[in-house]
Rosetta silent file (secondary structure, phi, psi, omega in degrees, C-alpha in Angstrom):
SEQUENCE: MIHVEIQVSSPRFQNFVIEESNEGRRVNLDLLDKVREQARVKVEALKRRVEHKQRSKLRPRQFQVADLVMRKAHPYQLENKLSSK
SCORE:     score description
SCORE:     0.000 S_00000001
   1 L     0.000  137.400  178.493   59.933  114.824  120.511 S_00000001
   2 L   -91.946  159.564 -173.654   57.351  116.211  118.183 S_00000001
   3 H   -59.264  -36.122 -178.572   53.765  116.833  119.227 S_00000001
   4 H   -63.840  -40.656 -179.888   52.337  114.042  117.050 S_00000001
   5 H   -64.346  -31.586  179.614   54.512  111.426  118.777 S_00000001
   6 H   -71.246  -39.971 -178.864   53.196  112.503  122.177 S_00000001
   7 H   -73.530  -37.928 -175.272   49.547  112.174  121.122 S_00000001
   8 H   -81.452  -20.324 -178.782   49.946  108.854  119.255 S_00000001
   9 L    64.546   67.192  179.645   52.070  107.291  121.999 S_00000001
  10 L   -77.693  164.001  177.121   54.867  105.866  119.893 S_00000001
  11 H   -59.441  -33.254  177.542   57.419  103.354  121.248 S_00000001
  12 H   -62.087  -42.442  179.915   59.946  106.156  121.307 S_00000001
  13 H   -71.093  -39.538 -178.550   57.676  108.153  123.607 S_00000001
  14 H   -66.064  -34.375 -177.937   56.789  105.157  125.770 S_00000001
  15 L   -93.515    0.873 -177.057   60.468  104.270  126.382 S_00000001
  16 L   -75.726  125.761  176.500   61.649  107.858  126.861 S_00000001
  17 L  -125.999  120.388 -173.555   63.101  108.562  130.304 S_00000001
  18 H   -63.567  -35.862 -179.203   64.267  112.124  130.918 S_00000001
  19 H   -65.426  -41.391  178.052   66.918  111.129  133.501 S_00000001
  20 H   -65.827  -37.831  178.706   68.548  108.678  131.070 S_00000001
  21 H   -64.109  -45.464  178.896   68.428  111.285  128.355 S_00000001
  22 H   -64.582  -40.792  178.610   70.105  113.878  130.565 S_00000001
  23 H   -63.983  -42.357  177.611   72.719  111.366  131.719 S_00000001
  24 H   -62.179  -37.904  177.615   73.481  110.403  128.116 S_00000001
  25 H   -65.674  -40.520  178.407   73.881  114.063  127.224 S_00000001
  26 H   -64.717  -41.608  178.422   76.312  114.570  130.118 S_00000001
  27 H   -61.824  -43.761  178.727   78.367  111.542  129.032 S_00000001
  28 H   -61.919  -38.818  178.202   78.519  112.895  125.474 S_00000001
  29 H   -67.409  -36.085  177.619   79.687  116.267  126.774 S_00000001
  30 H   -66.755  -36.485 -178.568   82.382  114.567  128.855 S_00000001
  31 H   -80.983   -9.784 -175.571   83.606  112.626  125.826 S_00000001
  32 H   -61.037  -41.788  179.411   83.585  115.708  123.598 S_00000001
  33 H   -63.648  -38.763  178.957   87.109  116.783  124.612 S_00000001
  34 H   -65.196  -42.229  179.753   88.440  113.294  123.874 S_00000001
  35 H   -65.142  -41.690  178.424   86.810  113.258  120.429 S_00000001
  36 H   -63.457  -40.634  179.602   88.184  116.716  119.645 S_00000001
  37 H   -64.927  -41.476  177.732   91.679  115.644  120.700 S_00000001
  38 H   -62.941  -39.943  178.733   91.481  112.543  118.471 S_00000001
  39 H   -65.542  -39.642  179.222   90.364  114.708  115.539 S_00000001
  40 H   -64.289  -40.599  179.220   93.242  117.136  116.161 S_00000001
  41 H   -64.612  -41.725  179.346   95.745  114.254  116.191 S_00000001
  42 H   -64.137  -41.554  179.401   94.327  112.875  112.926 S_00000001
  43 H   -64.447  -42.350  179.055   94.524  116.283  111.236 S_00000001
  44 H   -63.410  -40.973  178.232   98.128  116.725  112.390 S_00000001
  45 H   -64.283  -40.164  178.287   99.052  113.267  111.078 S_00000001
  46 H   -63.653  -42.745  178.206   97.421  114.053  107.740 S_00000001
  47 H   -60.288  -41.840  179.996   99.355  117.327  107.469 S_00000001
  48 H   -66.768  -39.229  177.679  102.617  115.501  108.132 S_00000001
  49 H   -63.704  -42.551  179.857  101.851  112.827  105.516 S_00000001
  50 H   -64.789  -43.375  179.605  101.025  115.481  102.913 S_00000001
  51 H   -62.699  -42.479  178.682  104.181  117.433  103.736 S_00000001
  52 H   -63.097  -42.056  179.394  106.318  114.283  103.477 S_00000001
  53 H   -62.390  -43.590 -179.701  104.731  113.379  100.129 S_00000001
  54 H   -67.273  -40.405 -178.945  105.389  116.861   98.735 S_00000001
  55 H   -70.304  -28.250  179.706  108.977  116.945   99.973 S_00000001
  56 H   -70.621  -24.121  179.589  109.720  113.514   98.503 S_00000001
  57 H   -87.856  -10.206 -175.987  108.842  114.829   95.026 S_00000001
  58 L   -79.081  131.102  175.820  111.042  117.909   95.366 S_00000001
  59 L  -105.451  115.455  179.750  114.355  117.860   93.522 S_00000001
  60 L   -67.696  138.898 -179.460  116.902  120.189   95.112 S_00000001
  61 L  -131.458  144.010  178.525  118.704  122.401   92.612 S_00000001
  62 L  -112.371  124.806  177.667  121.732  124.614   92.974 S_00000001
  63 L  -110.130  142.398  176.990  121.928  127.797   90.908 S_00000001
  64 L  -111.333  163.487  175.559  125.047  129.843   90.341 S_00000001
  65 L   -63.459  137.273  179.831  125.394  133.440   89.268 S_00000001
  66 L    81.580    5.284  172.234  125.054  133.730   85.460 S_00000001
  67 L   -70.844  143.866  177.021  123.047  130.493   85.150 S_00000001
  68 L   -89.221  130.761  178.209  120.282  130.690   82.587 S_00000001
  69 L  -130.331  152.697 -179.982  116.817  130.009   83.921 S_00000001
  70 L   -95.482  126.336  176.892  113.433  130.060   82.224 S_00000001
  71 L   -90.650  147.551  176.143  110.883  132.506   83.571 S_00000001
  72 L   -81.605  134.585  178.248  107.223  131.756   83.335 S_00000001
  73 L   -90.511  128.917  178.264  105.325  134.137   81.099 S_00000001
  74 L  -100.057  138.881 -176.109  102.063  135.390   82.570 S_00000001
  75 L   -63.480  -23.652 -178.157   99.242  136.350   80.198 S_00000001
  76 L   -85.274   -5.528  177.841   98.589  139.623   82.034 S_00000001
  77 L   -92.283  146.895  179.690  102.143  140.856   81.494 S_00000001
  78 L   -82.694  -20.807  179.791  103.067  142.739   78.354 S_00000001
  79 L   -92.857  162.820  179.841  106.553  141.304   78.215 S_00000001
  80 L  -106.476 -177.398 -172.900  107.414  137.739   77.323 S_00000001
  81 L   -71.524  -17.316 -179.872  109.639  135.145   78.983 S_00000001
  82 L   -95.137   -3.876 -179.491  112.703  136.117   76.964 S_00000001
  83 L   -72.966  153.840 -178.478  112.606  139.822   77.772 S_00000001
  84 L   -75.686  158.090 -179.478  115.232  141.205   80.115 S_00000001
  85 L   -75.835    0.000    0.000  114.453  142.015   83.714 S_00000001
């Protein structure tokens, strides 16, 4: 509560009961673990959905020795994608 509300006697100040406020704070603290657990479950579910989405787009490929593959050329390298290793 701010000092002005105490002097003006607002409805918030008139209806304020310290015991109810303390009890409400205790209830919120008791529920905090439950809320955290629900948030953890939601985050885990989101991670699994993202992982499933990424894996569904992946195409498995099999490479053999002597297969030709294209290397990505990076601008900071002096060699190009066709240069030998």
